Amino acid sequence: MASSVWDSLTCANLFVAFAAVTGFAEKKMGRLSMEYVFVVEVFWSDGRTSHIKRTYKDFLRFYKLLVSQFRSKDAPDDDVLPLPRLEGKRWYRRYTRGLAEARELELHNFVKELLKASPEMASETVVIDFFEQRPTDPVPCPKEDKPFEVPNGRDHSQTDLRAS
């Protein structure tokens, strides 16, 4: 009895239920250089939702880990889990907003295809580690039931904005 309770509380049955790349932001890397950070909304099998930030380089490292783990030279093609492809870096390509928009779509499709490729993929340790929150990821604001107050102390929660 106790072991069945323990098994249900372990992370062994945790998996990424769904994930979507929902946007990007510019990250300054010095005076003249910058890169884009992509925001990923992650829905977990235990009901949690988190938002993580990953660069394109992070996704490329993740992809290389997946390839090294699931595409060994010794394994026959039937035993290999299907992996979607990433375009990868291009030489002499500047970071522009257009490039970030194209990569956002590419990364969204990559994540979607990766998680729907096979049920086992969403529970793999390398996948869970990539989508797990890091200390540098955004922390959601706690939900408050109190109305918004302006500094002069007036309560605007019941104000009808259409009347003005």
mmCIF file of N, CA, C and O in Angstrom, residues 75-157:
data_model
loop_
_atom_site.group_PDB
_atom_site.id
_atom_site.type_symbol
_atom_site.label_atom_id
_atom_site.label_comp_id
_atom_site.label_asym_id
_atom_site.label_seq_id
_atom_site.Cartn_x
_atom_site.Cartn_y
_atom_site.Cartn_z
ATOM 1 N N ALA A 75 21.904 1.577 -33.473
ATOM 2 C CA ALA A 75 20.469 1.278 -33.418
ATOM 3 C C ALA A 75 19.874 1.208 -34.814
ATOM 4 O O ALA A 75 20.155 2.053 -35.663
ATOM 5 N N PRO A 76 19.053 0.197 -35.062
ATOM 6 C CA PRO A 76 18.355 0.147 -36.355
ATOM 7 C C PRO A 76 17.331 1.283 -36.442
ATOM 8 O O PRO A 76 16.893 1.819 -35.442
ATOM 9 N N ASP A 77 16.983 1.646 -37.659
ATOM 10 C CA ASP A 77 16.059 2.764 -37.861
ATOM 11 C C ASP A 77 14.714 2.556 -37.183
ATOM 12 O O ASP A 77 14.047 3.514 -36.826
ATOM 13 N N ASP A 78 14.282 1.320 -37.006
ATOM 14 C CA ASP A 78 12.986 1.049 -36.384
ATOM 15 C C ASP A 78 12.978 1.399 -34.900
ATOM 16 O O ASP A 78 11.939 1.704 -34.335
ATOM 17 N N ASP A 79 14.152 1.335 -34.245
ATOM 18 C CA ASP A 79 14.234 1.603 -32.813
ATOM 19 C C ASP A 79 14.447 3.075 -32.481
ATOM 20 O O ASP A 79 14.447 3.459 -31.330
ATOM 21 N N VAL A 80 14.636 3.912 -33.462
ATOM 22 C CA VAL A 80 14.942 5.316 -33.239
ATOM 23 C C VAL A 80 13.642 6.118 -33.152
ATOM 24 O O VAL A 80 12.763 5.986 -33.995
ATOM 25 N N LEU A 81 13.538 6.964 -32.104
ATOM 26 C CA LEU A 81 12.380 7.841 -31.989
ATOM 27 C C LEU A 81 12.489 8.942 -33.037
ATOM 28 O O LEU A 81 13.583 9.470 -33.276
ATOM 29 N N PRO A 82 11.392 9.302 -33.673
ATOM 30 C CA PRO A 82 11.448 10.340 -34.708
ATOM 31 C C PRO A 82 11.739 11.711 -34.088
ATOM 32 O O PRO A 82 11.159 12.074 -33.078
ATOM 33 N N LEU A 83 12.654 12.439 -34.696
ATOM 34 C CA LEU A 83 13.013 13.775 -34.224
ATOM 35 C C LEU A 83 12.756 14.797 -35.323
ATOM 36 O O LEU A 83 13.206 14.614 -36.455
ATOM 37 N N PRO A 84 12.058 15.882 -35.009
ATOM 38 C CA PRO A 84 11.926 16.962 -35.994
ATOM 39 C C PRO A 84 13.277 17.661 -36.149
ATOM 40 O O PRO A 84 14.152 17.541 -35.302
ATOM 41 N N ARG A 85 13.455 18.395 -37.226
ATOM 42 C CA ARG A 85 14.737 19.044 -37.488
ATOM 43 C C ARG A 85 14.683 20.523 -37.145
ATOM 44 O O ARG A 85 13.632 21.142 -37.204
ATOM 45 N N LEU A 86 15.849 21.049 -36.820
ATOM 46 C CA LEU A 86 16.032 22.489 -36.664
ATOM 47 C C LEU A 86 16.930 22.971 -37.793
ATOM 48 O O LEU A 86 17.847 22.260 -38.211
ATOM 49 N N GLU A 87 16.652 24.163 -38.285
ATOM 50 C CA GLU A 87 17.439 24.709 -39.393
ATOM 51 C C GLU A 87 18.893 24.903 -38.988
ATOM 52 O O GLU A 87 19.796 24.647 -39.768
ATOM 53 N N GLY A 88 19.134 25.369 -37.785
ATOM 54 C CA GLY A 88 20.495 25.617 -37.327
ATOM 55 C C GLY A 88 20.976 26.998 -37.695
ATOM 56 O O GLY A 88 20.284 27.769 -38.355
ATOM 57 N N LYS A 89 22.168 27.300 -37.254
ATOM 58 C CA LYS A 89 22.743 28.621 -37.503
ATOM 59 C C LYS A 89 23.210 28.741 -38.946
ATOM 60 O O LYS A 89 23.591 27.772 -39.563
ATOM 61 N N ARG A 90 23.159 29.951 -39.423
ATOM 62 C CA ARG A 90 23.672 30.265 -40.758
ATOM 63 C C ARG A 90 24.765 31.310 -40.581
ATOM 64 O O ARG A 90 24.600 32.271 -39.846
ATOM 65 N N TRP A 91 25.869 31.124 -41.281
ATOM 66 C CA TRP A 91 26.938 32.110 -41.211
ATOM 67 C C TRP A 91 26.511 33.393 -41.899
ATOM 68 O O TRP A 91 25.760 33.377 -42.870
ATOM 69 N N TYR A 92 26.984 34.497 -41.367
ATOM 70 C CA TYR A 92 26.730 35.823 -41.916
ATOM 71 C C TYR A 92 25.247 36.192 -41.913
ATOM 72 O O TYR A 92 24.765 36.892 -42.780
ATOM 73 N N ARG A 93 24.551 35.700 -40.934
ATOM 74 C CA ARG A 93 23.132 36.050 -40.817
ATOM 75 C C ARG A 93 22.968 36.909 -39.578
ATOM 76 O O ARG A 93 23.286 36.480 -38.482
ATOM 77 N N ARG A 94 22.504 38.120 -39.746
ATOM 78 C CA ARG A 94 22.376 39.053 -38.632
ATOM 79 C C ARG A 94 21.103 38.770 -37.848
ATOM 80 O O ARG A 94 20.104 38.315 -38.401
ATOM 81 N N TYR A 95 21.195 39.062 -36.565
ATOM 82 C CA TYR A 95 20.003 38.963 -35.728
ATOM 83 C C TYR A 95 19.104 40.146 -36.023
ATOM 84 O O TYR A 95 19.436 41.289 -35.730
ATOM 85 N N THR A 96 17.976 39.876 -36.635
ATOM 86 C CA THR A 96 16.994 40.911 -36.928
ATOM 87 C C THR A 96 15.649 40.443 -36.404
ATOM 88 O O THR A 96 15.460 39.269 -36.075
ATOM 89 N N ARG A 97 14.732 41.354 -36.356
ATOM 90 C CA ARG A 97 13.385 41.001 -35.907
ATOM 91 C C ARG A 97 12.757 39.961 -36.852
ATOM 92 O O ARG A 97 12.080 39.049 -36.419
ATOM 93 N N GLY A 98 12.996 40.100 -38.141
ATOM 94 C CA GLY A 98 12.473 39.128 -39.108
ATOM 95 C C GLY A 98 13.027 37.734 -38.872
ATOM 96 O O GLY A 98 12.302 36.738 -38.956
ATOM 97 N N LEU A 99 14.325 37.654 -38.569
ATOM 98 C CA LEU A 99 14.931 36.361 -38.257
ATOM 99 C C LEU A 99 14.315 35.782 -36.987
ATOM 100 O O LEU A 99 14.008 34.583 -36.919
ATOM 101 N N ALA A 100 14.104 36.621 -35.974
ATOM 102 C CA ALA A 100 13.504 36.152 -34.720
ATOM 103 C C ALA A 100 12.083 35.640 -34.948
ATOM 104 O O ALA A 100 11.683 34.616 -34.382
ATOM 105 N N GLU A 101 11.327 36.325 -35.794
ATOM 106 C CA GLU A 101 9.961 35.874 -36.090
ATOM 107 C C GLU A 101 9.974 34.530 -36.815
ATOM 108 O O GLU A 101 9.158 33.656 -36.522
ATOM 109 N N ALA A 102 10.897 34.366 -37.750
ATOM 110 C CA ALA A 102 10.998 33.095 -38.470
ATOM 111 C C ALA A 102 11.421 31.976 -37.519
ATOM 112 O O ALA A 102 10.888 30.860 -37.579
ATOM 113 N N ARG A 103 12.365 32.280 -36.635
ATOM 114 C CA ARG A 103 12.814 31.267 -35.678
ATOM 115 C C ARG A 103 11.735 30.937 -34.655
ATOM 116 O O ARG A 103 11.641 29.799 -34.194
ATOM 117 N N GLU A 104 10.927 31.926 -34.288
ATOM 118 C CA GLU A 104 9.823 31.660 -33.354
ATOM 119 C C GLU A 104 8.881 30.607 -33.943
ATOM 120 O O GLU A 104 8.507 29.646 -33.267
ATOM 121 N N LEU A 105 8.534 30.767 -35.200
ATOM 122 C CA LEU A 105 7.671 29.799 -35.870
ATOM 123 C C LEU A 105 8.371 28.444 -35.993
ATOM 124 O O LEU A 105 7.775 27.397 -35.733
ATOM 125 N N GLU A 106 9.662 28.453 -36.360
ATOM 126 C CA GLU A 106 10.430 27.214 -36.475
ATOM 127 C C GLU A 106 10.481 26.479 -35.128
ATOM 128 O O GLU A 106 10.259 25.266 -35.064
ATOM 129 N N LEU A 107 10.753 27.212 -34.048
ATOM 130 C CA LEU A 107 10.851 26.589 -32.722
ATOM 131 C C LEU A 107 9.491 26.096 -32.235
ATOM 132 O O LEU A 107 9.395 25.040 -31.602
ATOM 133 N N HIS A 108 8.439 26.848 -32.542
ATOM 134 C CA HIS A 108 7.091 26.410 -32.158
ATOM 135 C C HIS A 108 6.765 25.079 -32.833
ATOM 136 O O HIS A 108 6.275 24.147 -32.193
ATOM 137 N N ASN A 109 7.044 24.981 -34.123
ATOM 138 C CA ASN A 109 6.785 23.733 -34.853
ATOM 139 C C ASN A 109 7.679 22.599 -34.358
ATOM 140 O O ASN A 109 7.234 21.457 -34.258
ATOM 141 N N PHE A 110 8.930 22.913 -34.035
ATOM 142 C CA PHE A 110 9.852 21.908 -33.501
ATOM 143 C C PHE A 110 9.323 21.313 -32.197
ATOM 144 O O PHE A 110 9.260 20.094 -32.036
ATOM 145 N N VAL A 111 8.910 22.182 -31.273
ATOM 146 C CA VAL A 111 8.397 21.723 -29.972
ATOM 147 C C VAL A 111 7.120 20.911 -30.158
ATOM 148 O O VAL A 111 6.951 19.837 -29.566
ATOM 149 N N LYS A 112 6.225 21.406 -31.004
ATOM 150 C CA LYS A 112 4.958 20.711 -31.246
ATOM 151 C C LYS A 112 5.199 19.318 -31.826
ATOM 152 O O LYS A 112 4.638 18.326 -31.352
ATOM 153 N N GLU A 113 6.049 19.241 -32.848
ATOM 154 C CA GLU A 113 6.333 17.951 -33.486
ATOM 155 C C GLU A 113 7.083 17.012 -32.547
ATOM 156 O O GLU A 113 6.850 15.808 -32.555
ATOM 157 N N LEU A 114 7.985 17.551 -31.751
ATOM 158 C CA LEU A 114 8.750 16.728 -30.817
ATOM 159 C C LEU A 114 7.834 16.038 -29.810
ATOM 160 O O LEU A 114 7.954 14.839 -29.555
ATOM 161 N N LEU A 115 6.910 16.805 -29.246
ATOM 162 C CA LEU A 115 6.041 16.254 -28.201
ATOM 163 C C LEU A 115 4.954 15.340 -28.746
ATOM 164 O O LEU A 115 4.477 14.462 -28.035
ATOM 165 N N LYS A 116 4.569 15.525 -29.999
ATOM 166 C CA LYS A 116 3.543 14.638 -30.542
ATOM 167 C C LYS A 116 4.137 13.445 -31.289
ATOM 168 O O LYS A 116 3.424 12.543 -31.696
ATOM 169 N N ALA A 117 5.472 13.433 -31.458
ATOM 170 C CA ALA A 117 6.132 12.356 -32.197
ATOM 171 C C ALA A 117 5.901 10.996 -31.561
ATOM 172 O O ALA A 117 5.608 10.028 -32.252
ATOM 173 N N SER A 118 6.035 10.931 -30.253
ATOM 174 C CA SER A 118 5.794 9.672 -29.554
ATOM 175 C C SER A 118 5.493 9.978 -28.092
ATOM 176 O O SER A 118 6.032 10.939 -27.540
ATOM 177 N N PRO A 119 4.648 9.183 -27.470
ATOM 178 C CA PRO A 119 4.311 9.435 -26.063
ATOM 179 C C PRO A 119 5.530 9.335 -25.140
ATOM 180 O O PRO A 119 5.599 10.019 -24.132
ATOM 181 N N GLU A 120 6.511 8.505 -25.502
ATOM 182 C CA GLU A 120 7.690 8.334 -24.662
ATOM 183 C C GLU A 120 8.550 9.600 -24.632
ATOM 184 O O GLU A 120 9.223 9.876 -23.646
ATOM 185 N N MET A 121 8.556 10.352 -25.712
ATOM 186 C CA MET A 121 9.433 11.514 -25.819
ATOM 187 C C MET A 121 9.132 12.556 -24.740
ATOM 188 O O MET A 121 10.048 13.139 -24.157
ATOM 189 N N ALA A 122 7.879 12.789 -24.450
ATOM 190 C CA ALA A 122 7.496 13.826 -23.486
ATOM 191 C C ALA A 122 7.917 13.506 -22.062
ATOM 192 O O ALA A 122 7.961 14.397 -21.216
ATOM 193 N N SER A 123 8.232 12.247 -21.786
ATOM 194 C CA SER A 123 8.644 11.871 -20.435
ATOM 195 C C SER A 123 10.131 11.549 -20.337
ATOM 196 O O SER A 123 10.603 11.123 -19.283
ATOM 197 N N GLU A 124 10.874 11.748 -21.406
ATOM 198 C CA GLU A 124 12.318 11.514 -21.379
ATOM 199 C C GLU A 124 13.000 12.549 -20.481
ATOM 200 O O GLU A 124 12.613 13.719 -20.462
ATOM 201 N N THR A 125 14.025 12.121 -19.775
ATOM 202 C CA THR A 125 14.730 12.992 -18.837
ATOM 203 C C THR A 125 15.302 14.222 -19.525
ATOM 204 O O THR A 125 15.188 15.337 -19.007
ATOM 205 N N VAL A 126 15.880 14.061 -20.702
ATOM 206 C CA VAL A 126 16.477 15.186 -21.415
ATOM 207 C C VAL A 126 15.407 16.218 -21.791
ATOM 208 O O VAL A 126 15.656 17.430 -21.747
ATOM 209 N N VAL A 127 14.207 15.764 -22.124
ATOM 210 C CA VAL A 127 13.106 16.669 -22.471
ATOM 211 C C VAL A 127 12.601 17.387 -21.220
ATOM 212 O O VAL A 127 12.412 18.607 -21.217
ATOM 213 N N ILE A 128 12.390 16.645 -20.149
ATOM 214 C CA ILE A 128 11.920 17.248 -18.895
ATOM 215 C C ILE A 128 12.936 18.270 -18.384
ATOM 216 O O ILE A 128 12.570 19.369 -17.963
ATOM 217 N N ASP A 129 14.215 17.932 -18.446
ATOM 218 C CA ASP A 129 15.254 18.861 -17.994
ATOM 219 C C ASP A 129 15.256 20.155 -18.798
ATOM 220 O O ASP A 129 15.442 21.236 -18.244
ATOM 221 N N PHE A 130 15.047 20.051 -20.108
ATOM 222 C CA PHE A 130 15.054 21.252 -20.942
ATOM 223 C C PHE A 130 13.869 22.170 -20.621
ATOM 224 O O PHE A 130 14.020 23.383 -20.578
ATOM 225 N N PHE A 131 12.704 21.586 -20.399
ATOM 226 C CA PHE A 131 11.498 22.390 -20.179
ATOM 227 C C PHE A 131 11.273 22.772 -18.715
ATOM 228 O O PHE A 131 10.383 23.565 -18.422
ATOM 229 N N GLU A 132 12.062 22.229 -17.807
ATOM 230 C CA GLU A 132 11.930 22.574 -16.395
ATOM 231 C C GLU A 132 12.416 24.001 -16.180
ATOM 232 O O GLU A 132 13.344 24.454 -16.858
ATOM 233 N N GLN A 133 11.781 24.704 -15.233
ATOM 234 C CA GLN A 133 12.174 26.083 -14.970
ATOM 235 C C GLN A 133 13.572 26.160 -14.381
ATOM 236 O O GLN A 133 13.984 25.302 -13.608
ATOM 237 N N ARG A 134 14.287 27.204 -14.762
ATOM 238 C CA ARG A 134 15.613 27.514 -14.243
ATOM 239 C C ARG A 134 15.513 28.791 -13.424
ATOM 240 O O ARG A 134 14.537 29.542 -13.558
ATOM 241 N N PRO A 135 16.501 29.075 -12.601
ATOM 242 C CA PRO A 135 16.453 30.310 -11.801
ATOM 243 C C PRO A 135 16.340 31.579 -12.638
ATOM 244 O O PRO A 135 15.827 32.589 -12.161
ATOM 245 N N THR A 136 16.785 31.543 -13.891
ATOM 246 C CA THR A 136 16.732 32.731 -14.753
ATOM 247 C C THR A 136 15.387 32.889 -15.469
ATOM 248 O O THR A 136 15.168 33.896 -16.141
ATOM 249 N N ASP A 137 14.492 31.927 -15.320
ATOM 250 C CA ASP A 137 13.198 31.993 -15.991
ATOM 251 C C ASP A 137 12.231 32.890 -15.218
ATOM 252 O O ASP A 137 12.371 33.071 -14.004
ATOM 253 N N PRO A 138 11.233 33.444 -15.921
ATOM 254 C CA PRO A 138 10.280 34.329 -15.245
ATOM 255 C C PRO A 138 9.444 33.575 -14.218
ATOM 256 O O PRO A 138 9.087 32.415 -14.407
ATOM 257 N N VAL A 139 9.167 34.264 -13.121
ATOM 258 C CA VAL A 139 8.318 33.711 -12.071
ATOM 259 C C VAL A 139 6.978 34.412 -12.188
ATOM 260 O O VAL A 139 6.921 35.648 -12.203
ATOM 261 N N PRO A 140 5.871 33.658 -12.284
ATOM 262 C CA PRO A 140 4.568 34.311 -12.422
ATOM 263 C C PRO A 140 4.209 35.103 -11.173
ATOM 264 O O PRO A 140 4.596 34.743 -10.055
ATOM 265 N N CYS A 141 3.503 36.188 -11.383
ATOM 266 C CA CYS A 141 3.040 36.997 -10.262
ATOM 267 C C CYS A 141 1.979 36.228 -9.502
ATOM 268 O O CYS A 141 1.136 35.562 -10.112
ATOM 269 N N PRO A 142 1.979 36.332 -8.170
ATOM 270 C CA PRO A 142 0.912 35.675 -7.410
ATOM 271 C C PRO A 142 -0.418 36.368 -7.687
ATOM 272 O O PRO A 142 -0.470 37.586 -7.850
ATOM 273 N N LYS A 143 -1.462 35.579 -7.774
ATOM 274 C CA LYS A 143 -2.782 36.145 -8.035
ATOM 275 C C LYS A 143 -3.291 36.805 -6.761
ATOM 276 O O LYS A 143 -3.260 36.224 -5.692
ATOM 277 N N GLU A 144 -3.748 38.032 -6.917
ATOM 278 C CA GLU A 144 -4.282 38.756 -5.775
ATOM 279 C C GLU A 144 -5.748 39.049 -6.028
ATOM 280 O O GLU A 144 -6.151 39.384 -7.125
ATOM 281 N N ASP A 145 -6.531 38.947 -4.980
ATOM 282 C CA ASP A 145 -7.959 39.246 -5.080
ATOM 283 C C ASP A 145 -8.254 40.687 -4.687
ATOM 284 O O ASP A 145 -9.392 41.122 -4.764
ATOM 285 N N LYS A 146 -7.215 41.424 -4.252
ATOM 286 C CA LYS A 146 -7.433 42.801 -3.834
ATOM 287 C C LYS A 146 -7.586 43.687 -5.064
ATOM 288 O O LYS A 146 -6.926 43.472 -6.078
ATOM 289 N N PRO A 147 -8.438 44.720 -4.998
ATOM 290 C CA PRO A 147 -8.571 45.642 -6.131
ATOM 291 C C PRO A 147 -7.317 46.495 -6.259
ATOM 292 O O PRO A 147 -6.572 46.704 -5.320
ATOM 293 N N PHE A 148 -7.118 46.988 -7.455
ATOM 294 C CA PHE A 148 -5.991 47.865 -7.716
ATOM 295 C C PHE A 148 -6.235 49.200 -7.044
ATOM 296 O O PHE A 148 -7.313 49.773 -7.133
ATOM 297 N N GLU A 149 -5.220 49.695 -6.355
ATOM 298 C CA GLU A 149 -5.324 51.000 -5.714
ATOM 299 C C GLU A 149 -4.244 51.916 -6.257
ATOM 300 O O GLU A 149 -3.104 51.518 -6.394
ATOM 301 N N VAL A 150 -4.629 53.159 -6.531
ATOM 302 C CA VAL A 150 -3.654 54.154 -6.958
ATOM 303 C C VAL A 150 -3.016 54.750 -5.716
ATOM 304 O O VAL A 150 -3.557 54.646 -4.615
ATOM 305 N N PRO A 151 -1.879 55.402 -5.845
ATOM 306 C CA PRO A 151 -1.164 55.905 -4.678
ATOM 307 C C PRO A 151 -1.969 56.824 -3.761
ATOM 308 O O PRO A 151 -1.720 56.872 -2.576
ATOM 309 N N ASN A 152 -2.985 57.551 -4.274
ATOM 310 C CA ASN A 152 -3.743 58.443 -3.404
ATOM 311 C C ASN A 152 -4.762 57.680 -2.544
ATOM 312 O O ASN A 152 -5.484 58.276 -1.758
ATOM 313 N N GLY A 153 -4.832 56.353 -2.680
ATOM 314 C CA GLY A 153 -5.674 55.541 -1.821
ATOM 315 C C GLY A 153 -7.081 55.306 -2.340
ATOM 316 O O GLY A 153 -7.858 54.595 -1.736
ATOM 317 N N ARG A 154 -7.451 55.893 -3.469
ATOM 318 C CA ARG A 154 -8.799 55.730 -4.000
ATOM 319 C C ARG A 154 -8.950 54.357 -4.637
ATOM 320 O O ARG A 154 -8.107 53.909 -5.394
ATOM 321 N N ASP A 155 -10.063 53.664 -4.329
ATOM 322 C CA ASP A 155 -10.346 52.324 -4.857
ATOM 323 C C ASP A 155 -11.028 52.458 -6.215
ATOM 324 O O ASP A 155 -12.077 53.065 -6.331
ATOM 325 N N HIS A 156 -10.398 51.901 -7.251
ATOM 326 C CA HIS A 156 -10.948 52.002 -8.605
ATOM 327 C C HIS A 156 -11.562 50.700 -9.083
ATOM 328 O O HIS A 156 -11.847 50.557 -10.259
ATOM 329 N N SER A 157 -11.787 49.750 -8.196
ATOM 330 C CA SER A 157 -12.292 48.448 -8.633
ATOM 331 C C SER A 157 -13.740 48.524 -9.091
ATOM 332 O O SER A 157 -14.173 47.720 -9.897
#
